[in-house]
mmCIF file of N, CA, C and O in Angstrom:
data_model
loop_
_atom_site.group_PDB
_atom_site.id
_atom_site.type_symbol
_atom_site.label_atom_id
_atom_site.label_comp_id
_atom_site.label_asym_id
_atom_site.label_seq_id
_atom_site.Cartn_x
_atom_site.Cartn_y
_atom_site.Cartn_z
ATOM 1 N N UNK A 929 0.844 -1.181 0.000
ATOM 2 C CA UNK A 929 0.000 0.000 0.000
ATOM 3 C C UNK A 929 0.885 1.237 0.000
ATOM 4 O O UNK A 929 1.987 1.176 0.545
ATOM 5 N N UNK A 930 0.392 2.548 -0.680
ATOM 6 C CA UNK A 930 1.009 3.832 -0.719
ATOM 7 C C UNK A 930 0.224 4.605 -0.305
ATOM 8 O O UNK A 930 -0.993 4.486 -0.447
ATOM 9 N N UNK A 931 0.898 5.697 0.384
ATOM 10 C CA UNK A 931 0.137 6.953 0.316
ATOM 11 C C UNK A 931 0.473 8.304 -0.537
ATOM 12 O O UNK A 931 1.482 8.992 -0.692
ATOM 13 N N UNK A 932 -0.888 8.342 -1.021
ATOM 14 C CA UNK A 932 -0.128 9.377 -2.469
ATOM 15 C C UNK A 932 -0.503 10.687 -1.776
ATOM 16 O O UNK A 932 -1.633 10.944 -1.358
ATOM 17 N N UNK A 933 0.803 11.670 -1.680
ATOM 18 C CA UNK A 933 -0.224 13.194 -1.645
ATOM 19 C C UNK A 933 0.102 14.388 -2.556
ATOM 20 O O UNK A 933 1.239 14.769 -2.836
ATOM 21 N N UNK A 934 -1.105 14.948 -2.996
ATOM 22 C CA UNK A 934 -0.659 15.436 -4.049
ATOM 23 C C UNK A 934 -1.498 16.789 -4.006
ATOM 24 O O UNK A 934 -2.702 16.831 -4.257
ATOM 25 N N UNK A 935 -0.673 17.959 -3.636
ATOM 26 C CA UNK A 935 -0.956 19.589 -3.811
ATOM 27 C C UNK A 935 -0.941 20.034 -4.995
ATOM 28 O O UNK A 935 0.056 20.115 -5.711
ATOM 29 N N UNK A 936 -2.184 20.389 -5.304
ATOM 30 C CA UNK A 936 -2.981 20.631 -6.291
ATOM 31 C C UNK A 936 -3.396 22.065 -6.331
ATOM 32 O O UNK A 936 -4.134 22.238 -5.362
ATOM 33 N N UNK A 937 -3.327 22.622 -6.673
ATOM 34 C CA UNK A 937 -3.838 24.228 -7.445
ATOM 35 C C UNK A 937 -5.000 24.517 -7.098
ATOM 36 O O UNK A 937 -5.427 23.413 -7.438
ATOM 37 N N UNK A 938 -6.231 25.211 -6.581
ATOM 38 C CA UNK A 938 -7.082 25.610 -6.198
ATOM 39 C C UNK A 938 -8.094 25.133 -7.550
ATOM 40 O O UNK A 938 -8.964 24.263 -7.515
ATOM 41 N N UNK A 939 -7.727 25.917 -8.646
ATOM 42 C CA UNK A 939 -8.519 25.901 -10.068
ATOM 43 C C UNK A 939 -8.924 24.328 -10.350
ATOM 44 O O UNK A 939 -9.967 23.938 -10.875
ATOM 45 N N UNK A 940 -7.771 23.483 -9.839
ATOM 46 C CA UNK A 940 -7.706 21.736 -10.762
ATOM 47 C C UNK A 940 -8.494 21.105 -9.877
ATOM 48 O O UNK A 940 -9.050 20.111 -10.345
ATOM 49 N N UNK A 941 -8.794 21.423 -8.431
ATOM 50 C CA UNK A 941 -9.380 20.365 -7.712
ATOM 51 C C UNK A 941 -10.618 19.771 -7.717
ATOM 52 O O UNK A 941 -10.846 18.562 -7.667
ATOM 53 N N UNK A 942 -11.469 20.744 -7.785
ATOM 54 C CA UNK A 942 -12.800 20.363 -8.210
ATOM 55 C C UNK A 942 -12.821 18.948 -9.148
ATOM 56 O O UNK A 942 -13.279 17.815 -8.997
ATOM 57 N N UNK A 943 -11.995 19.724 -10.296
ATOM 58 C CA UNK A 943 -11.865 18.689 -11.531
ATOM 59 C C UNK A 943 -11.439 17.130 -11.223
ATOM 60 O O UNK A 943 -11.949 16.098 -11.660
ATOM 61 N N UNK A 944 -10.027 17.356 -10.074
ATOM 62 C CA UNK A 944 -9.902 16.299 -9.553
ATOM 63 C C UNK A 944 -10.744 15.065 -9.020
ATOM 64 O O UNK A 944 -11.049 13.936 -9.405
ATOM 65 N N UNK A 945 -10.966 15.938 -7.865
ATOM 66 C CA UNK A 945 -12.098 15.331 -7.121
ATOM 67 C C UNK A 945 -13.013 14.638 -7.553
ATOM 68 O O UNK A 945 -13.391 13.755 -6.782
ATOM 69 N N UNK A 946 -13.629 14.729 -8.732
ATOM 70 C CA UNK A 946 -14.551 14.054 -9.345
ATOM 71 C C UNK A 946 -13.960 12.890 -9.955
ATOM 72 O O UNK A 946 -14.416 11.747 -9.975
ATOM 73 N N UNK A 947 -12.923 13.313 -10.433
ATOM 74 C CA UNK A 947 -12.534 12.110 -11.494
ATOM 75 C C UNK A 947 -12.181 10.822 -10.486
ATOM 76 O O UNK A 947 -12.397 9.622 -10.655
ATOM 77 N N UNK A 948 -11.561 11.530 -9.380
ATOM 78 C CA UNK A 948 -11.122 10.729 -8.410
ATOM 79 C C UNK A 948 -12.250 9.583 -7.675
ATOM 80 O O UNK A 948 -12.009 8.421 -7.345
ATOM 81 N N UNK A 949 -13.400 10.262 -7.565
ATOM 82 C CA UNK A 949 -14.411 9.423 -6.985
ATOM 83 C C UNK A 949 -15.484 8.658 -8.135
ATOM 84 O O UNK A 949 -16.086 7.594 -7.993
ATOM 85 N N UNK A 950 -15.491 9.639 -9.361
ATOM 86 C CA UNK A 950 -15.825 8.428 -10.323
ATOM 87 C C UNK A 950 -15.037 6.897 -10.629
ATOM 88 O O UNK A 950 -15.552 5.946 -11.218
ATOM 89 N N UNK A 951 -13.896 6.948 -10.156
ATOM 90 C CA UNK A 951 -13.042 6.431 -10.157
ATOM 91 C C UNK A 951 -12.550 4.971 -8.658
ATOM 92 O O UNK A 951 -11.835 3.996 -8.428
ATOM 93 N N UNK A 952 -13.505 5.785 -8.138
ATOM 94 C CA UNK A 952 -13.329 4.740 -6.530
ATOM 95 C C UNK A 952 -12.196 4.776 -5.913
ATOM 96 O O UNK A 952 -11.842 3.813 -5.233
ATOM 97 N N UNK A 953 -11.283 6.105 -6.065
ATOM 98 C CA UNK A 953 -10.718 6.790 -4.730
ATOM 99 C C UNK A 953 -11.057 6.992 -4.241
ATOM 100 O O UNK A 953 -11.947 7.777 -4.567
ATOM 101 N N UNK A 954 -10.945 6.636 -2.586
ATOM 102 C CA UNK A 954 -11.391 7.654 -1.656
ATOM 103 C C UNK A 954 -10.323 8.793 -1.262
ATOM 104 O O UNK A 954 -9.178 8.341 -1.223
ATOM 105 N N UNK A 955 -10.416 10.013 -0.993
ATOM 106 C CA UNK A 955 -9.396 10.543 -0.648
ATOM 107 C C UNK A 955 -9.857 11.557 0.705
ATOM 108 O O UNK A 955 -11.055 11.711 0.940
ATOM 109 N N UNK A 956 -9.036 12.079 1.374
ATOM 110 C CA UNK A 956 -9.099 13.275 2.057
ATOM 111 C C UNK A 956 -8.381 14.238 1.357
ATOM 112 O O UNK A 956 -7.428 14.094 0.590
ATOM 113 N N UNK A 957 -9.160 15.577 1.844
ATOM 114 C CA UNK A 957 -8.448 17.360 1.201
ATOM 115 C C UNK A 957 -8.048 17.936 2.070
ATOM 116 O O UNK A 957 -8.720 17.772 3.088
ATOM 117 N N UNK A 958 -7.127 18.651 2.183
ATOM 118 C CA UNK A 958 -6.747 19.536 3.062
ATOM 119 C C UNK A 958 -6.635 20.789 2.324
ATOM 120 O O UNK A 958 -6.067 20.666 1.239
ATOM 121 N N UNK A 959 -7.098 22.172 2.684
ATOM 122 C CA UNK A 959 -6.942 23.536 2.642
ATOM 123 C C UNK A 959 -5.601 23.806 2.510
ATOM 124 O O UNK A 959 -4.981 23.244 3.413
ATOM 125 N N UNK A 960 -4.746 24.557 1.612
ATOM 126 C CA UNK A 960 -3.275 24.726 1.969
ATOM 127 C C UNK A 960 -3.185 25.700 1.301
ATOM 128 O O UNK A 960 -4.039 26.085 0.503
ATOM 129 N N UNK A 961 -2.015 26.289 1.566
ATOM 130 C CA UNK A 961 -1.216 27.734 0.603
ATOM 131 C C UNK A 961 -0.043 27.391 0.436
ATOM 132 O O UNK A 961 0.717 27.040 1.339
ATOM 133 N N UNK A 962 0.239 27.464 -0.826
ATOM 134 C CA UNK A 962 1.419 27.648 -1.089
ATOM 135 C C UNK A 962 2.419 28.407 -0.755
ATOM 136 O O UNK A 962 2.049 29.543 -0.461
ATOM 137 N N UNK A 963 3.786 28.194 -0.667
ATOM 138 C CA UNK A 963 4.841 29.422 0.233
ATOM 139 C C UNK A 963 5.083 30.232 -0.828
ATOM 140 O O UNK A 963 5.287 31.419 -0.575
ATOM 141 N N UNK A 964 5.111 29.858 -1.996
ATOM 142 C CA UNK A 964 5.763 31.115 -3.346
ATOM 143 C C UNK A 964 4.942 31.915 -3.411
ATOM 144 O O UNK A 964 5.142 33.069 -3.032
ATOM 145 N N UNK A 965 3.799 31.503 -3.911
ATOM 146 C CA UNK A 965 2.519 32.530 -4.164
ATOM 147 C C UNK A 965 1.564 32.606 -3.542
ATOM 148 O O UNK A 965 0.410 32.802 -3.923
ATOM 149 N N UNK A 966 2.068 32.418 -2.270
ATOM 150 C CA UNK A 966 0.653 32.421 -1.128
ATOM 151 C C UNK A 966 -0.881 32.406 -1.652
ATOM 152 O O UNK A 966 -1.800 33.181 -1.387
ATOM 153 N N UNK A 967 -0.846 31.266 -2.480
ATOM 154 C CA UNK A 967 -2.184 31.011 -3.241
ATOM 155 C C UNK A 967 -2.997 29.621 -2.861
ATOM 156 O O UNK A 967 -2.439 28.652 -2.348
ATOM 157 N N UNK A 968 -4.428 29.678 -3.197
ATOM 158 C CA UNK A 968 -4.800 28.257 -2.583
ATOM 159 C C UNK A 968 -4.187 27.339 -2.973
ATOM 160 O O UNK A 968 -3.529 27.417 -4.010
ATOM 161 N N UNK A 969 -4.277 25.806 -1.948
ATOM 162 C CA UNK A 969 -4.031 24.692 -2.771
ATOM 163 C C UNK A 969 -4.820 23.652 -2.578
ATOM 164 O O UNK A 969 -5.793 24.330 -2.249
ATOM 165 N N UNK A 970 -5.015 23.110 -2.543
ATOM 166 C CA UNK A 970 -5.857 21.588 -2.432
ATOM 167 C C UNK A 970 -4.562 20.463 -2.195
ATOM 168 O O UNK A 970 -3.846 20.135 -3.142
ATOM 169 N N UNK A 971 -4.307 19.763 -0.398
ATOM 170 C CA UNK A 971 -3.993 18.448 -0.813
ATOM 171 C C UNK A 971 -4.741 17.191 -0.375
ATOM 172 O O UNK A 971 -5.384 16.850 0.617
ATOM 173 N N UNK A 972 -4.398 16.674 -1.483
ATOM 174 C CA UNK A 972 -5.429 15.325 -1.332
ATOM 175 C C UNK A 972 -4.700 14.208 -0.499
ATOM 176 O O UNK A 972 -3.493 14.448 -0.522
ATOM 177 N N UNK A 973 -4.869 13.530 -0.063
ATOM 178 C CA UNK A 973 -4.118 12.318 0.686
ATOM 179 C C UNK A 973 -4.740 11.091 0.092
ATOM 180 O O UNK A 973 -5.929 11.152 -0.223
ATOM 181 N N UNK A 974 -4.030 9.925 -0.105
ATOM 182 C CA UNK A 974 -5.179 8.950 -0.899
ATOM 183 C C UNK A 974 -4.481 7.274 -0.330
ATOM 184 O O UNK A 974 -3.539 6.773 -0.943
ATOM 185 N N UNK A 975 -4.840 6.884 0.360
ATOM 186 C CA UNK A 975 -4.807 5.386 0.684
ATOM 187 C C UNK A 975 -4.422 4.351 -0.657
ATOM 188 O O UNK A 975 -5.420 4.025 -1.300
ATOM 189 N N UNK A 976 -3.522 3.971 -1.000
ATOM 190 C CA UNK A 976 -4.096 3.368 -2.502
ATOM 191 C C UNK A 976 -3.003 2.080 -2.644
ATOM 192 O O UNK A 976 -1.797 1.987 -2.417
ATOM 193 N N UNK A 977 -3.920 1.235 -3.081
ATOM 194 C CA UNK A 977 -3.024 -0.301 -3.055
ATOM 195 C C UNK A 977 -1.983 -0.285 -4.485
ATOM 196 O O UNK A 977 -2.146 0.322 -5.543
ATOM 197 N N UNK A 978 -0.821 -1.241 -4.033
ATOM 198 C CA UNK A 978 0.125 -1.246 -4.880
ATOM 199 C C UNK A 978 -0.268 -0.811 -6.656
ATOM 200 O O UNK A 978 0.079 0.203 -7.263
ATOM 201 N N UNK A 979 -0.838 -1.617 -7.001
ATOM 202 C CA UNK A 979 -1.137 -2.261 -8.538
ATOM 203 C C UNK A 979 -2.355 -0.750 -8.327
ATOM 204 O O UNK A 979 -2.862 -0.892 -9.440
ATOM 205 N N UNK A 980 -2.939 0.204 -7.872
ATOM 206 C CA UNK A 980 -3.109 0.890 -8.841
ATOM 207 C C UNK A 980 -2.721 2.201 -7.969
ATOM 208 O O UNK A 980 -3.490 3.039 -7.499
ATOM 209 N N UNK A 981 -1.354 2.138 -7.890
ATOM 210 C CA UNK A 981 -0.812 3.736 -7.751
ATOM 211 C C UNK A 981 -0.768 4.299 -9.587
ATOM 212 O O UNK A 981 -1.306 5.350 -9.936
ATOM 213 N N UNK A 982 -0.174 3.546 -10.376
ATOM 214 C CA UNK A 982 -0.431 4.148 -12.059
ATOM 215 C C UNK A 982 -1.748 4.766 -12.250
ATOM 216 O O UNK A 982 -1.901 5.960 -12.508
ATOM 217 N N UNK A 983 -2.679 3.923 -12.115
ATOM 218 C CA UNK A 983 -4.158 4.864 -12.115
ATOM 219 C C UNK A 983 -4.297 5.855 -11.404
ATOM 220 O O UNK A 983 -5.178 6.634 -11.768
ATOM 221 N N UNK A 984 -3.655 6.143 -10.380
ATOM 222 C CA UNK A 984 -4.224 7.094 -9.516
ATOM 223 C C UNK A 984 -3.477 8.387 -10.135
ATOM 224 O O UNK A 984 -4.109 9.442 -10.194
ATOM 225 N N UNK A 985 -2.402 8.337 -10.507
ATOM 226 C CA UNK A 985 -1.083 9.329 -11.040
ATOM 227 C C UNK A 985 -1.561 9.513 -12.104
ATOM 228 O O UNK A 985 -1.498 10.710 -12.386
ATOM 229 N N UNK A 986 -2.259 8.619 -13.255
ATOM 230 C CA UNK A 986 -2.476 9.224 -14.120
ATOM 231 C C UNK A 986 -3.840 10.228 -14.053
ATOM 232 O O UNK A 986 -3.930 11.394 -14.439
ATOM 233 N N UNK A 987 -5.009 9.252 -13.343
ATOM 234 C CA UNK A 987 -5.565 10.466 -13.030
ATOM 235 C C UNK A 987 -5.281 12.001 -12.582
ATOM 236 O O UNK A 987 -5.747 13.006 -13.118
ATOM 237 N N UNK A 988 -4.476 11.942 -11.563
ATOM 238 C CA UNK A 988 -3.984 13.564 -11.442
ATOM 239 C C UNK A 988 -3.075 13.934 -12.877
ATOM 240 O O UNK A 988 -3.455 14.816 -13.647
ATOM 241 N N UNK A 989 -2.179 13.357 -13.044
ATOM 242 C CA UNK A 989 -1.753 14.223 -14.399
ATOM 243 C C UNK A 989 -2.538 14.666 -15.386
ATOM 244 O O UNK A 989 -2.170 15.676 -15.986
ATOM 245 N N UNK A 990 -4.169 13.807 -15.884
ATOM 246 C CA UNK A 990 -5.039 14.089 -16.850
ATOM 247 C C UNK A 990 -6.082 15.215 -16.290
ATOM 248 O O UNK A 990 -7.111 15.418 -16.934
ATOM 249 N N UNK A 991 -5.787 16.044 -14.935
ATOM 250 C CA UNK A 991 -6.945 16.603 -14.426
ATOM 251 C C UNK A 991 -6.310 18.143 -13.903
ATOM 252 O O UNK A 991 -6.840 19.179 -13.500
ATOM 253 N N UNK A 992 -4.632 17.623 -14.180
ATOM 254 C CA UNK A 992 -3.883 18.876 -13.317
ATOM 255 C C UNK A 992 -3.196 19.733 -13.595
ATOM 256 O O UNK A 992 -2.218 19.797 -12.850
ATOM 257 N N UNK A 993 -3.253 20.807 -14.699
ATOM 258 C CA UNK A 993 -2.499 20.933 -15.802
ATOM 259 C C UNK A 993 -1.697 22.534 -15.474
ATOM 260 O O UNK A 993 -2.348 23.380 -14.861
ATOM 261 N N UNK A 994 -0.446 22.808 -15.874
ATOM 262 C CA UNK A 994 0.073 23.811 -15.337
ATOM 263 C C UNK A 994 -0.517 24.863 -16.674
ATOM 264 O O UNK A 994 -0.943 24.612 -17.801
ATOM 265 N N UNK A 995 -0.291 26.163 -15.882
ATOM 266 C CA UNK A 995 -0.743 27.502 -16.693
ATOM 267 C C UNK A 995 0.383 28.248 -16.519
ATOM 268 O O UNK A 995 1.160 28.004 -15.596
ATOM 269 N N UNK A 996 0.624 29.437 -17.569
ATOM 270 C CA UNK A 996 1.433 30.935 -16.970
ATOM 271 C C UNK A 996 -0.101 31.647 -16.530
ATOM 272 O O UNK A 996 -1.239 31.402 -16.930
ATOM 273 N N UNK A 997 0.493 32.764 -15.389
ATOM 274 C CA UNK A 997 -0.630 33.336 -15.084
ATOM 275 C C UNK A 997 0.817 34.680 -14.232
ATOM 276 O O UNK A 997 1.935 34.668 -13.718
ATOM 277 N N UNK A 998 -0.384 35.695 -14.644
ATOM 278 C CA UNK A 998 0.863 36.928 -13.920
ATOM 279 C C UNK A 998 0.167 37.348 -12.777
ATOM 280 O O UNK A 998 -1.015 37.654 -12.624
ATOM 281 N N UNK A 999 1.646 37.281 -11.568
ATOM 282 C CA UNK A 999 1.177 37.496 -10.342
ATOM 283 C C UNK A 999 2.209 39.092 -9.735
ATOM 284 O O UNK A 999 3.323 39.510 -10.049
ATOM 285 N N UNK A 1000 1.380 39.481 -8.983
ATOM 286 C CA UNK A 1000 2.426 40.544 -8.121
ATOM 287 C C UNK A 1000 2.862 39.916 -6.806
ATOM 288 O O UNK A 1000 2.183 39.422 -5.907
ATOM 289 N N UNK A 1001 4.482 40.103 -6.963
ATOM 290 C CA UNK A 1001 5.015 39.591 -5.902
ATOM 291 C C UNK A 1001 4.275 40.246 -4.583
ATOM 292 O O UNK A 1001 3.408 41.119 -4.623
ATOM 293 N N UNK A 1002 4.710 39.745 -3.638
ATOM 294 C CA UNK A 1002 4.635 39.739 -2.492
ATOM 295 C C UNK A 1002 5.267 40.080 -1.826
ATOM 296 O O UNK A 1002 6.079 39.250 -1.417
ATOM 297 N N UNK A 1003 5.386 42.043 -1.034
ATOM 298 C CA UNK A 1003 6.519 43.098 -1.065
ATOM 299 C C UNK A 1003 7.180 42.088 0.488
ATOM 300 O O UNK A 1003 6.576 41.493 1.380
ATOM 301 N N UNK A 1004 8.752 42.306 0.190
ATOM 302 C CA UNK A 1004 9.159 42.071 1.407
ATOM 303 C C UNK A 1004 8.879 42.623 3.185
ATOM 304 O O UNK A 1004 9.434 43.703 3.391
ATOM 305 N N UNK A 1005 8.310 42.189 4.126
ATOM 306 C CA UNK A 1005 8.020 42.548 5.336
ATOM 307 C C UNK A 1005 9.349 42.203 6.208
ATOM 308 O O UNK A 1005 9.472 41.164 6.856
ATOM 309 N N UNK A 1006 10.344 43.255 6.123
ATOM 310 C CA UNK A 1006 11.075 43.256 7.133
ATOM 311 C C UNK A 1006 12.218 42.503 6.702
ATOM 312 O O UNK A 1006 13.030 41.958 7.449
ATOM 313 N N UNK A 1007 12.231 42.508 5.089
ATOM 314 C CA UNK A 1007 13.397 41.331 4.083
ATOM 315 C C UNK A 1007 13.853 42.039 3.667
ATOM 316 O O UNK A 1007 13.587 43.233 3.808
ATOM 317 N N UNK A 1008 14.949 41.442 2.812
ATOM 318 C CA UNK A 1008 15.770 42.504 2.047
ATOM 319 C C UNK A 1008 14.893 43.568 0.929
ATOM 320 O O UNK A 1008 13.894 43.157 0.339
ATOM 321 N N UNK A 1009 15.222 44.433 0.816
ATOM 322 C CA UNK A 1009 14.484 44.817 -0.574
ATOM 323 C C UNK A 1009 14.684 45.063 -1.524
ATOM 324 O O UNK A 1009 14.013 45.718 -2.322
ATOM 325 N N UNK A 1010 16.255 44.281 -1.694
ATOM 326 C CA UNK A 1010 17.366 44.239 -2.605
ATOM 327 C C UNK A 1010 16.571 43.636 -3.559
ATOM 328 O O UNK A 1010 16.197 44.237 -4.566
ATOM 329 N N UNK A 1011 16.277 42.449 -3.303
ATOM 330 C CA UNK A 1011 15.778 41.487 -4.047
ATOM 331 C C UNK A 1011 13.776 41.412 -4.289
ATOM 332 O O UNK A 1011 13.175 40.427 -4.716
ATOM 333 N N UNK A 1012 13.416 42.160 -4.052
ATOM 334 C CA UNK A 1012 12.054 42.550 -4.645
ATOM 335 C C UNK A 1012 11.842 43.087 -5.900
ATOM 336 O O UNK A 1012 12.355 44.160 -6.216
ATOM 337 N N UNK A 1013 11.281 42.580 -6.496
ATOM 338 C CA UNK A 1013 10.247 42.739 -7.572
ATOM 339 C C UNK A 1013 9.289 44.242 -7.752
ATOM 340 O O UNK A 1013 8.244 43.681 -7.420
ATOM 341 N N UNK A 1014 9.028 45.080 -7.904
ATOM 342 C CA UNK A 1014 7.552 45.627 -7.879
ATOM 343 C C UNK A 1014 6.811 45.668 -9.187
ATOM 344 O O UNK A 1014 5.983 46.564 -9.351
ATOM 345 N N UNK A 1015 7.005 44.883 -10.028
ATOM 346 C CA UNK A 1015 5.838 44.674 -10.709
ATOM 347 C C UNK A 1015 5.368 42.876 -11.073
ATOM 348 O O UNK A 1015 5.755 41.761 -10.723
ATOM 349 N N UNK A 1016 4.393 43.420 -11.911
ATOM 350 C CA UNK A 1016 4.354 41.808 -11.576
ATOM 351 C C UNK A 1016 5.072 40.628 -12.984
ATOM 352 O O UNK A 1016 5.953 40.849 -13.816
ATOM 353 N N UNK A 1017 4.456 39.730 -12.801
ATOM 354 C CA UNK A 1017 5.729 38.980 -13.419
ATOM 355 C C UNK A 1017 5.037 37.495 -13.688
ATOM 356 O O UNK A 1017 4.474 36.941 -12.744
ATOM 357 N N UNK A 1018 5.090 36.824 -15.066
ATOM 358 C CA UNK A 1018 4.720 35.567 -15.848
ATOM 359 C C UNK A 1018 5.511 34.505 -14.924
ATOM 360 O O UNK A 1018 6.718 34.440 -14.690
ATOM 361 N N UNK A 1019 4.648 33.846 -14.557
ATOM 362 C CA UNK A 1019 5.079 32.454 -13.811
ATOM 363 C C UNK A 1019 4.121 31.509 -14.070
ATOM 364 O O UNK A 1019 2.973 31.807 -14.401
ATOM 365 N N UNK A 1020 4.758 29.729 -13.863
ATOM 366 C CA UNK A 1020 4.231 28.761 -14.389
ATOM 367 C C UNK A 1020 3.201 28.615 -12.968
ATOM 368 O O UNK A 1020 3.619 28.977 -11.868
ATOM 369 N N UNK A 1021 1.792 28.029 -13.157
ATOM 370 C CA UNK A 1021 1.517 27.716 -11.738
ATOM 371 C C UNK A 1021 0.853 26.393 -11.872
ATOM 372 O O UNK A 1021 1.521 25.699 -12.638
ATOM 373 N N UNK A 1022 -0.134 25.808 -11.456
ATOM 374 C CA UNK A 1022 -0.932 24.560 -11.678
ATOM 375 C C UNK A 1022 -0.113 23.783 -11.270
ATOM 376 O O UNK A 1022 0.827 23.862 -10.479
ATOM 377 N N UNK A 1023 -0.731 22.670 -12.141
ATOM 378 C CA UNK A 1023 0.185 21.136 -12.093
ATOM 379 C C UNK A 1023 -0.381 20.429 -10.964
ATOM 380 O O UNK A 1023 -1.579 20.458 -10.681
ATOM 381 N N UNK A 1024 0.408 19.866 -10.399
ATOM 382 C CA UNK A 1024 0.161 18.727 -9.130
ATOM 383 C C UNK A 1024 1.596 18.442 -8.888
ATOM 384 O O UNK A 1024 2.294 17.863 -9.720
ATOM 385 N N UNK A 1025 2.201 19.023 -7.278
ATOM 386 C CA UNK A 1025 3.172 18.249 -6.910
ATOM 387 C C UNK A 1025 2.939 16.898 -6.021
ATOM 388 O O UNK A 1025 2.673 16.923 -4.819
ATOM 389 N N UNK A 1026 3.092 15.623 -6.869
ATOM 390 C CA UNK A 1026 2.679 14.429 -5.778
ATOM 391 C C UNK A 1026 3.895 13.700 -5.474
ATOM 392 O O UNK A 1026 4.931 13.599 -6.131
ATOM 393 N N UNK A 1027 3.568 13.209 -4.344
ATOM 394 C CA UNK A 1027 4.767 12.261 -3.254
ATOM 395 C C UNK A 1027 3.884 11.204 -3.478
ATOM 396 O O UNK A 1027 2.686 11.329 -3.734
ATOM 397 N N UNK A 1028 4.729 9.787 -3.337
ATOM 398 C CA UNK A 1028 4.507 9.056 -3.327
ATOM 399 C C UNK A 1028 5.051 7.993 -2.234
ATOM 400 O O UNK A 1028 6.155 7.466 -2.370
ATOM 401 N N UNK A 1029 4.174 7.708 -1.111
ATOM 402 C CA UNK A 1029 5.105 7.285 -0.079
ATOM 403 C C UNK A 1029 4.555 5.377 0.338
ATOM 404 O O UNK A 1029 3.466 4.850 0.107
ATOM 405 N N UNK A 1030 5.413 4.958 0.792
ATOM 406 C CA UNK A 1030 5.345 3.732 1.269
ATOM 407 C C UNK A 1030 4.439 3.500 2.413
ATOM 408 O O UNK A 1030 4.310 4.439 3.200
ATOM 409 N N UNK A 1031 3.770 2.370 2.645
ATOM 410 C CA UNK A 1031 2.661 2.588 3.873
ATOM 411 C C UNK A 1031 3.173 0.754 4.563
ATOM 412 O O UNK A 1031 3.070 -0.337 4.004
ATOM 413 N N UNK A 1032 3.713 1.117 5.947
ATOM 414 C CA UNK A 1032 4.179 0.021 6.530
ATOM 415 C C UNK A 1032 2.923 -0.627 7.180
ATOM 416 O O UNK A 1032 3.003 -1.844 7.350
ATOM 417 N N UNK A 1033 1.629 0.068 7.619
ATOM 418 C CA UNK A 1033 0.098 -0.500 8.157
ATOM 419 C C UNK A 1033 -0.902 0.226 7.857
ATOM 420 O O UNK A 1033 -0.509 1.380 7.686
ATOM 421 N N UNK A 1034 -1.930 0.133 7.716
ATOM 422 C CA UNK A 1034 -3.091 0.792 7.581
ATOM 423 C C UNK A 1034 -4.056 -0.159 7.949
ATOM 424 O O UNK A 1034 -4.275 -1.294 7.526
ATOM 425 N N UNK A 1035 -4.822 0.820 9.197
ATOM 426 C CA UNK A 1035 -6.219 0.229 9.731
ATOM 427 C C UNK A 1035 -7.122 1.420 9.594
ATOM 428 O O UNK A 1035 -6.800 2.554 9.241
ATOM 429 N N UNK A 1036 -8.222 1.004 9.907
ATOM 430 C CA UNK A 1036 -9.384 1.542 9.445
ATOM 431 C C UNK A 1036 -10.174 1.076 10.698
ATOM 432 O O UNK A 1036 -10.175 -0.125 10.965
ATOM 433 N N UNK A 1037 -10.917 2.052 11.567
ATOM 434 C CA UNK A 1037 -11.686 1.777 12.172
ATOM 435 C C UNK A 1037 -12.884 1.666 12.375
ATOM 436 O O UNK A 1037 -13.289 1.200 13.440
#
């Protein structure tokens, strides 16, 4: 068994989510922000037996797709201000960063 978790973009989750439970994942979400762009995220946590971690990955890759989108940095509070930005600026965002981790027990109560 693995546990997959995978921070997801605010925009993709919805999309996720569905595919995921049409699918007979169960998963949990957690609320999150990202540290770069202090923007929403969605992570999912997902219980999932050996033989179909591939399904589950491909589902997020077919549901999670990165964008450019222009953001204004985020002025330094009490940082250098050497290194600030003030305007804003084309960055990649989306996608899905997923871990993929090993599961030594899982019970269910």
């Amino acid at each position: 068994m693995k546990l997959i978790v995978a921070v997801v973009q605010d925009q993709d989750s919805n999309r996720l989510s569905s595919a995921l439970t049409k699918s007979d994942f169960r998963n949990t979400t957690l609320a999150s922000t990202g540290g770069f762009l202090r923007a929403g995220n969605t992570t999912f946590l997902m219980g999932v037996e050996d033989e179909l971690v591939s399904k589950a990955l491909d589902l997020i890759r077919d549901n999670c797709r990165s964008r450019d989108q222009m953001v204004a940095p985020v002025s330094p509070m009490g940082g250098n201000a050497d290194s600030y930005i003030p305007y804003p600026i084309e960055v990649e965002v989306g996608g899905a960063t997923v871990f993929v981790l090993p599961i030594e027990q899982f019970h269910h109560f």
